[in-house]
Amino acid sequence: MRVSKEIINLVPYVPGKPIEETKRELGLETVYKLASNENPLGPSPLAMEFISKALHDLHRYPDPSCYELKKEWAEFYRVHPQWVAFGNGSNELIDLLIRIYCEPGESILTSQAAFVAYSICAQAARVGVIETPLTSDYKFSVEHLLSEIKQAETKKIRLLFIANPNNPTGTYLNKQELETVLAAAHEHENLLTVVDEAYVEFVRAQDYSHALPLQERFPRLCVLRTMSKVFGLAGLRLGALVAEPKIIDYVHRVRNPFNVNSLAQAAARGALKDAVYLKRVVENNAQGLDYFYKELKRLGLQYCPSEANFVFFDTGRDAQKVYNAWLHHGVIARPVKNYGFTRHLRLSVGTKDENERSMRTLEKVLEEIPESSS
Ligand SMILES: *Cc1c(COP(=O)(O)O)cnc(C)c1O
């Protein structure tokens, strides 16, 4: 059977190593997974309460319009419900936007080391990927993005993806930088911009700007949010797109009718009401990041200040060796070789205990492995 070359060349998404697999393979009793930017505090108790009630209706198909959730979600974020569509994780919405707006032979634009889902979904749709180089401090390069945007027509660039803050680097574009890029993109009628704000609730930088208020000025701006990170519902798969109704309408035509299951809808409604939990999650994250910075400094390692729930740092060594040795100490970090980084690792913020355990063991690992220049 014939298969297109884009599919043959597709490098599959590599998820974080699962806890049970690590225990089994290495014969370890306790394993800490700080590899997938998951919420270390577990799901919100209110989300679980809502799920218990929804269990009685599992024989029914879910509400395909997510009516109640949409109403409450839109209220929470002060947007119009007609501007909202949900997906099976924001990953599905990325996939749908590419399928809707790009044809084979056309391209998406993003940065090197941007969240890998953009390029995987593009390749699967036989769509090209143009990646601008990062700045020396691992940020998206406004200068390079602007120069590509200028060529949007000739290069047939249909979608621009900006993860703000970005995964795996944790870096962000500030208000002025973001607006500069959005304004340039807005000049091109056939170019849509997607700002992916998966980590927005964790941001502490004063000069950061949410993208939602910018939609008034830039109507072709799409904003992605997820329930996977601060809301702690990664296992249920729920993401949201905020975009003008014309765009939302196309998403509804293309998506599967029951793409968001009933437990996800119920849990999300509970999680949105749980302000106490959200506050705890954000506080735990800030404390965890500050602790990581202090320890990484003490260990003499360079890191990117992070606006998300993980830290991206230079091990000063072959990262694969550090990853393996760390694994033997029961800590699962995330290799970022697939993004082109051979000395870096990404580590998610865990509970206080997980954070301390990970830094104590990292110190041992670094002693075991000599520094190297590549
Ligand atoms: C984790 C993450 C998401 C969330 O994906 P879901 O499919 O909603 O779980 C989206 N974008 C970025 C940049 C992420 O890191």
PDB file of N, CA and C in Angstrom, residues 59-132:
ATOM      1  N   HIS A  59     -24.147   5.662  30.130  1.00  0.00           N
ATOM      2  CA  HIS A  59     -24.754   4.946  29.003  1.00  0.00           C
ATOM      3  C   HIS A  59     -25.256   5.910  27.929  1.00  0.00           C
ATOM      4  N   ARG A  60     -25.279   7.208  28.256  1.00  0.00           N
ATOM      5  CA  ARG A  60     -25.725   8.223  27.282  1.00  0.00           C
ATOM      6  C   ARG A  60     -24.520   8.787  26.534  1.00  0.00           C
ATOM      7  N   TYR A  61     -24.760   9.210  25.305  1.00  0.00           N
ATOM      8  CA  TYR A  61     -23.732   9.969  24.596  1.00  0.00           C
ATOM      9  C   TYR A  61     -23.539  11.309  25.300  1.00  0.00           C
ATOM     10  N   PRO A  62     -22.326  11.851  25.218  1.00  0.00           N
ATOM     11  CA  PRO A  62     -22.120  13.174  25.831  1.00  0.00           C
ATOM     12  C   PRO A  62     -22.874  14.254  25.054  1.00  0.00           C
ATOM     13  N   ASP A  63     -23.088  15.400  25.712  1.00  0.00           N
ATOM     14  CA  ASP A  63     -23.696  16.541  25.035  1.00  0.00           C
ATOM     15  C   ASP A  63     -22.719  17.045  23.970  1.00  0.00           C
ATOM     16  N   PRO A  64     -23.077  16.906  22.684  1.00  0.00           N
ATOM     17  CA  PRO A  64     -22.135  17.282  21.625  1.00  0.00           C
ATOM     18  C   PRO A  64     -21.857  18.778  21.574  1.00  0.00           C
ATOM     19  N   SER A  65     -22.730  19.582  22.147  1.00  0.00           N
ATOM     20  CA  SER A  65     -22.512  21.036  22.108  1.00  0.00           C
ATOM     21  C   SER A  65     -21.818  21.519  23.380  1.00  0.00           C
ATOM     22  N   CYS A  66     -21.630  20.646  24.357  1.00  0.00           N
ATOM     23  CA  CYS A  66     -21.032  21.033  25.662  1.00  0.00           C
ATOM     24  C   CYS A  66     -21.747  22.267  26.210  1.00  0.00           C
ATOM     25  N   TYR A  67     -23.073  22.258  26.152  1.00  0.00           N
ATOM     26  CA  TYR A  67     -23.844  23.473  26.440  1.00  0.00           C
ATOM     27  C   TYR A  67     -23.521  24.099  27.797  1.00  0.00           C
ATOM     28  N   GLU A  68     -23.668  23.294  28.868  1.00  0.00           N
ATOM     29  CA  GLU A  68     -23.457  23.850  30.218  1.00  0.00           C
ATOM     30  C   GLU A  68     -22.004  24.277  30.420  1.00  0.00           C
ATOM     31  N   LEU A  69     -21.109  23.400  30.017  1.00  0.00           N
ATOM     32  CA  LEU A  69     -19.682  23.708  30.178  1.00  0.00           C
ATOM     33  C   LEU A  69     -19.330  24.995  29.420  1.00  0.00           C
ATOM     34  N   LYS A  70     -19.839  25.097  28.206  1.00  0.00           N
ATOM     35  CA  LYS A  70     -19.499  26.265  27.388  1.00  0.00           C
ATOM     36  C   LYS A  70     -19.968  27.556  28.057  1.00  0.00           C
ATOM     37  N   LYS A  71     -21.189  27.496  28.592  1.00  0.00           N
ATOM     38  CA  LYS A  71     -21.741  28.670  29.255  1.00  0.00           C
ATOM     39  C   LYS A  71     -20.848  29.070  30.433  1.00  0.00           C
ATOM     40  N   GLU A  72     -20.476  28.074  31.241  1.00  0.00           N
ATOM     41  CA  GLU A  72     -19.710  28.373  32.453  1.00  0.00           C
ATOM     42  C   GLU A  72     -18.258  28.753  32.128  1.00  0.00           C
ATOM     43  N   TRP A  73     -17.721  28.071  31.137  1.00  0.00           N
ATOM     44  CA  TRP A  73     -16.330  28.365  30.732  1.00  0.00           C
ATOM     45  C   TRP A  73     -16.242  29.794  30.200  1.00  0.00           C
ATOM     46  N   ALA A  74     -17.206  30.151  29.355  1.00  0.00           N
ATOM     47  CA  ALA A  74     -17.216  31.485  28.749  1.00  0.00           C
ATOM     48  C   ALA A  74     -17.386  32.562  29.822  1.00  0.00           C
ATOM     49  N   GLU A  75     -18.210  32.262  30.823  1.00  0.00           N
ATOM     50  CA  GLU A  75     -18.403  33.201  31.921  1.00  0.00           C
ATOM     51  C   GLU A  75     -17.096  33.380  32.698  1.00  0.00           C
ATOM     52  N   PHE A  76     -16.448  32.264  32.972  1.00  0.00           N
ATOM     53  CA  PHE A  76     -15.197  32.263  33.733  1.00  0.00           C
ATOM     54  C   PHE A  76     -14.149  33.144  33.058  1.00  0.00           C
ATOM     55  N   TYR A  77     -14.079  33.052  31.733  1.00  0.00           N
ATOM     56  CA  TYR A  77     -13.054  33.804  30.997  1.00  0.00           C
ATOM     57  C   TYR A  77     -13.575  35.100  30.387  1.00  0.00           C
ATOM     58  N   ARG A  78     -14.848  35.412  30.655  1.00  0.00           N
ATOM     59  CA  ARG A  78     -15.485  36.629  30.135  1.00  0.00           C
ATOM     60  C   ARG A  78     -15.360  36.741  28.617  1.00  0.00           C
ATOM     61  N   VAL A  79     -15.719  35.652  27.950  1.00  0.00           N
ATOM     62  CA  VAL A  79     -15.783  35.682  26.487  1.00  0.00           C
ATOM     63  C   VAL A  79     -17.191  35.269  26.076  1.00  0.00           C
ATOM     64  N   HIS A  80     -17.541  35.498  24.811  1.00  0.00           N
ATOM     65  CA  HIS A  80     -18.868  35.117  24.354  1.00  0.00           C
ATOM     66  C   HIS A  80     -18.893  33.622  24.045  1.00  0.00           C
ATOM     67  N   PRO A  81     -19.932  32.879  24.505  1.00  0.00           N
ATOM     68  CA  PRO A  81     -19.986  31.438  24.243  1.00  0.00           C
ATOM     69  C   PRO A  81     -19.869  31.091  22.753  1.00  0.00           C
ATOM     70  N   GLN A  82     -20.336  32.001  21.893  1.00  0.00           N
ATOM     71  CA  GLN A  82     -20.238  31.736  20.449  1.00  0.00           C
ATOM     72  C   GLN A  82     -18.805  31.759  19.945  1.00  0.00           C
ATOM     73  N   TRP A  83     -17.914  32.240  20.772  1.00  0.00           N
ATOM     74  CA  TRP A  83     -16.503  32.311  20.396  1.00  0.00           C
ATOM     75  C   TRP A  83     -15.711  31.108  20.913  1.00  0.00           C
ATOM     76  N   VAL A  84     -16.430  30.101  21.478  1.00  0.00           N
ATOM     77  CA  VAL A  84     -15.723  29.001  22.138  1.00  0.00           C
ATOM     78  C   VAL A  84     -16.017  27.647  21.486  1.00  0.00           C
ATOM     79  N   ALA A  85     -14.978  26.855  21.268  1.00  0.00           N
ATOM     80  CA  ALA A  85     -15.145  25.447  20.863  1.00  0.00           C
ATOM     81  C   ALA A  85     -14.204  24.604  21.724  1.00  0.00           C
ATOM     82  N   PHE A  86     -14.642  23.390  22.027  1.00  0.00           N
ATOM     83  CA  PHE A  86     -13.803  22.501  22.837  1.00  0.00           C
ATOM     84  C   PHE A  86     -13.237  21.379  21.984  1.00  0.00           C
ATOM     85  N   GLY A  87     -12.129  20.838  22.455  1.00  0.00           N
ATOM     86  CA  GLY A  87     -11.518  19.711  21.752  1.00  0.00           C
ATOM     87  C   GLY A  87     -11.076  18.646  22.721  1.00  0.00           C
ATOM     88  N   ASN A  88     -10.736  17.488  22.184  1.00  0.00           N
ATOM     89  CA  ASN A  88     -10.193  16.381  22.964  1.00  0.00           C
ATOM     90  C   ASN A  88      -8.733  16.737  23.309  1.00  0.00           C
ATOM     91  N   GLY A  89      -8.596  17.616  24.271  1.00  0.00           N
ATOM     92  CA  GLY A  89      -7.301  18.242  24.538  1.00  0.00           C
ATOM     93  C   GLY A  89      -7.104  19.365  23.535  1.00  0.00           C
ATOM     94  N   SER A  90      -6.239  20.332  23.854  1.00  0.00           N
ATOM     95  CA  SER A  90      -5.991  21.380  22.854  1.00  0.00           C
ATOM     96  C   SER A  90      -5.266  20.790  21.651  1.00  0.00           C
ATOM     97  N   ASN A  91      -4.632  19.652  21.876  1.00  0.00           N
ATOM     98  CA  ASN A  91      -3.994  18.945  20.766  1.00  0.00           C
ATOM     99  C   ASN A  91      -4.942  18.709  19.586  1.00  0.00           C
ATOM    100  N   GLU A  92      -6.174  18.315  19.894  1.00  0.00           N
ATOM    101  CA  GLU A  92      -7.129  18.090  18.807  1.00  0.00           C
ATOM    102  C   GLU A  92      -7.453  19.401  18.080  1.00  0.00           C
ATOM    103  N   LEU A  93      -7.514  20.493  18.839  1.00  0.00           N
ATOM    104  CA  LEU A  93      -7.847  21.773  18.221  1.00  0.00           C
ATOM    105  C   LEU A  93      -6.718  22.253  17.303  1.00  0.00           C
ATOM    106  N   ILE A  94      -5.476  21.966  17.704  1.00  0.00           N
ATOM    107  CA  ILE A  94      -4.330  22.275  16.841  1.00  0.00           C
ATOM    108  C   ILE A  94      -4.482  21.516  15.522  1.00  0.00           C
ATOM    109  N   ASP A  95      -4.790  20.235  15.651  1.00  0.00           N
ATOM    110  CA  ASP A  95      -4.972  19.369  14.497  1.00  0.00           C
ATOM    111  C   ASP A  95      -6.100  19.878  13.592  1.00  0.00           C
ATOM    112  N   LEU A  96      -7.227  20.253  14.203  1.00  0.00           N
ATOM    113  CA  LEU A  96      -8.382  20.719  13.430  1.00  0.00           C
ATOM    114  C   LEU A  96      -8.067  22.026  12.704  1.00  0.00           C
ATOM    115  N   LEU A  97      -7.407  22.953  13.384  1.00  0.00           N
ATOM    116  CA  LEU A  97      -7.098  24.241  12.746  1.00  0.00           C
ATOM    117  C   LEU A  97      -6.212  24.035  11.518  1.00  0.00           C
ATOM    118  N   ILE A  98      -5.258  23.122  11.647  1.00  0.00           N
ATOM    119  CA  ILE A  98      -4.385  22.857  10.498  1.00  0.00           C
ATOM    120  C   ILE A  98      -5.174  22.212   9.365  1.00  0.00           C
ATOM    121  N   ARG A  99      -6.048  21.268   9.711  1.00  0.00           N
ATOM    122  CA  ARG A  99      -6.844  20.617   8.656  1.00  0.00           C
ATOM    123  C   ARG A  99      -7.799  21.595   7.989  1.00  0.00           C
ATOM    124  N   ILE A 100      -8.305  22.545   8.753  1.00  0.00           N
ATOM    125  CA  ILE A 100      -9.265  23.509   8.193  1.00  0.00           C
ATOM    126  C   ILE A 100      -8.569  24.543   7.305  1.00  0.00           C
ATOM    127  N   TYR A 101      -7.433  25.049   7.770  1.00  0.00           N
ATOM    128  CA  TYR A 101      -6.858  26.212   7.101  1.00  0.00           C
ATOM    129  C   TYR A 101      -5.681  25.929   6.165  1.00  0.00           C
ATOM    130  N   CYS A 102      -5.118  24.719   6.218  1.00  0.00           N
ATOM    131  CA  CYS A 102      -3.950  24.460   5.374  1.00  0.00           C
ATOM    132  C   CYS A 102      -4.220  23.315   4.402  1.00  0.00           C
ATOM    133  N   GLU A 103      -3.745  23.506   3.195  1.00  0.00           N
ATOM    134  CA  GLU A 103      -3.798  22.417   2.226  1.00  0.00           C
ATOM    135  C   GLU A 103      -2.392  21.891   2.011  1.00  0.00           C
ATOM    136  N   PRO A 104      -2.288  20.645   1.529  1.00  0.00           N
ATOM    137  CA  PRO A 104      -0.959  20.119   1.223  1.00  0.00           C
ATOM    138  C   PRO A 104      -0.213  21.106   0.324  1.00  0.00           C
ATOM    139  N   GLY A 105       1.063  21.309   0.616  1.00  0.00           N
ATOM    140  CA  GLY A 105       1.841  22.274  -0.166  1.00  0.00           C
ATOM    141  C   GLY A 105       1.885  23.641   0.489  1.00  0.00           C
ATOM    142  N   GLU A 106       0.954  23.906   1.403  1.00  0.00           N
ATOM    143  CA  GLU A 106       1.006  25.154   2.154  1.00  0.00           C
ATOM    144  C   GLU A 106       1.774  24.902   3.457  1.00  0.00           C
ATOM    145  N   SER A 107       1.959  25.975   4.252  1.00  0.00           N
ATOM    146  CA  SER A 107       2.827  25.820   5.432  1.00  0.00           C
ATOM    147  C   SER A 107       2.259  26.480   6.685  1.00  0.00           C
ATOM    148  N   ILE A 108       2.730  25.991   7.821  1.00  0.00           N
ATOM    149  CA  ILE A 108       2.551  26.710   9.084  1.00  0.00           C
ATOM    150  C   ILE A 108       3.894  27.338   9.437  1.00  0.00           C
ATOM    151  N   LEU A 109       3.827  28.382  10.256  1.00  0.00           N
ATOM    152  CA  LEU A 109       5.043  29.041  10.731  1.00  0.00           C
ATOM    153  C   LEU A 109       5.078  28.948  12.244  1.00  0.00           C
ATOM    154  N   THR A 110       6.232  28.551  12.774  1.00  0.00           N
ATOM    155  CA  THR A 110       6.424  28.593  14.219  1.00  0.00           C
ATOM    156  C   THR A 110       7.917  28.719  14.482  1.00  0.00           C
ATOM    157  N   SER A 111       8.314  28.566  15.732  1.00  0.00           N
ATOM    158  CA  SER A 111       9.726  28.696  16.063  1.00  0.00           C
ATOM    159  C   SER A 111      10.342  27.316  16.259  1.00  0.00           C
ATOM    160  N   GLN A 112      11.631  27.269  16.086  1.00  0.00           N
ATOM    161  CA  GLN A 112      12.379  26.097  16.519  1.00  0.00           C
ATOM    162  C   GLN A 112      12.091  25.913  18.011  1.00  0.00           C
ATOM    163  N   ALA A 113      12.007  24.664  18.464  1.00  0.00           N
ATOM    164  CA  ALA A 113      11.762  24.362  19.881  1.00  0.00           C
ATOM    165  C   ALA A 113      10.403  24.861  20.363  1.00  0.00           C
ATOM    166  N   ALA A 114       9.463  25.087  19.433  1.00  0.00           N
ATOM    167  CA  ALA A 114       8.086  25.347  19.846  1.00  0.00           C
ATOM    168  C   ALA A 114       7.472  23.994  20.188  1.00  0.00           C
ATOM    169  N   PHE A 115       6.365  24.006  20.909  1.00  0.00           N
ATOM    170  CA  PHE A 115       5.643  22.782  21.262  1.00  0.00           C
ATOM    171  C   PHE A 115       5.519  21.884  20.026  1.00  0.00           C
ATOM    172  N   VAL A 116       5.904  20.623  20.184  1.00  0.00           N
ATOM    173  CA  VAL A 116       6.103  19.745  19.027  1.00  0.00           C
ATOM    174  C   VAL A 116       4.792  19.338  18.322  1.00  0.00           C
ATOM    175  N   ALA A 117       3.656  19.499  19.000  1.00  0.00           N
ATOM    176  CA  ALA A 117       2.383  19.105  18.389  1.00  0.00           C
ATOM    177  C   ALA A 117       2.106  19.870  17.092  1.00  0.00           C
ATOM    178  N   TYR A 118       2.582  21.124  17.012  1.00  0.00           N
ATOM    179  CA  TYR A 118       2.301  21.914  15.808  1.00  0.00           C
ATOM    180  C   TYR A 118       2.895  21.229  14.575  1.00  0.00           C
ATOM    181  N   SER A 119       4.156  20.836  14.678  1.00  0.00           N
ATOM    182  CA  SER A 119       4.793  20.262  13.495  1.00  0.00           C
ATOM    183  C   SER A 119       4.306  18.833  13.228  1.00  0.00           C
ATOM    184  N   ILE A 120       3.997  18.081  14.281  1.00  0.00           N
ATOM    185  CA  ILE A 120       3.485  16.725  14.057  1.00  0.00           C
ATOM    186  C   ILE A 120       2.138  16.782  13.319  1.00  0.00           C
ATOM    187  N   CYS A 121       1.242  17.641  13.798  1.00  0.00           N
ATOM    188  CA  CYS A 121      -0.080  17.748  13.161  1.00  0.00           C
ATOM    189  C   CYS A 121       0.048  18.257  11.723  1.00  0.00           C
ATOM    190  N   ALA A 122       0.972  19.195  11.505  1.00  0.00           N
ATOM    191  CA  ALA A 122       1.158  19.725  10.153  1.00  0.00           C
ATOM    192  C   ALA A 122       1.641  18.619   9.219  1.00  0.00           C
ATOM    193  N   GLN A 123       2.658  17.905   9.652  1.00  0.00           N
ATOM    194  CA  GLN A 123       3.198  16.829   8.809  1.00  0.00           C
ATOM    195  C   GLN A 123       2.138  15.795   8.484  1.00  0.00           C
ATOM    196  N   ALA A 124       1.325  15.449   9.484  1.00  0.00           N
ATOM    197  CA  ALA A 124       0.277  14.441   9.274  1.00  0.00           C
ATOM    198  C   ALA A 124      -0.717  14.916   8.223  1.00  0.00           C
ATOM    199  N   ALA A 125      -0.874  16.249   8.100  1.00  0.00           N
ATOM    200  CA  ALA A 125      -1.796  16.804   7.105  1.00  0.00           C
ATOM    201  C   ALA A 125      -1.070  17.171   5.806  1.00  0.00           C
ATOM    202  N   ARG A 126       0.195  16.709   5.666  1.00  0.00           N
ATOM    203  CA  ARG A 126       1.020  16.998   4.474  1.00  0.00           C
ATOM    204  C   ARG A 126       1.237  18.489   4.309  1.00  0.00           C
ATOM    205  N   VAL A 127       1.350  19.171   5.445  1.00  0.00           N
ATOM    206  CA  VAL A 127       1.539  20.611   5.425  1.00  0.00           C
ATOM    207  C   VAL A 127       2.972  20.913   5.858  1.00  0.00           C
ATOM    208  N   GLY A 128       3.604  21.870   5.207  1.00  0.00           N
ATOM    209  CA  GLY A 128       4.995  22.210   5.514  1.00  0.00           C
ATOM    210  C   GLY A 128       5.131  22.941   6.844  1.00  0.00           C
ATOM    211  N   VAL A 129       6.325  22.883   7.425  1.00  0.00           N
ATOM    212  CA  VAL A 129       6.598  23.563   8.691  1.00  0.00           C
ATOM    213  C   VAL A 129       7.806  24.478   8.523  1.00  0.00           C
ATOM    214  N   ILE A 130       7.605  25.769   8.720  1.00  0.00           N
ATOM    215  CA  ILE A 130       8.728  26.716   8.690  1.00  0.00           C
ATOM    216  C   ILE A 130       9.030  27.105  10.130  1.00  0.00           C
ATOM    217  N   GLU A 131      10.284  26.891  10.547  1.00  0.00           N
ATOM    218  CA  GLU A 131      10.667  27.182  11.930  1.00  0.00           C
ATOM    219  C   GLU A 131      11.748  28.252  11.964  1.00  0.00           C
ATOM    220  N   THR A 132      11.481  29.333  12.701  1.00  0.00           N
ATOM    221  CA  THR A 132      12.505  30.367  12.850  1.00  0.00           C
ATOM    222  C   THR A 132      13.455  29.966  13.973  1.00  0.00           C
TER     223      THR A 132
END
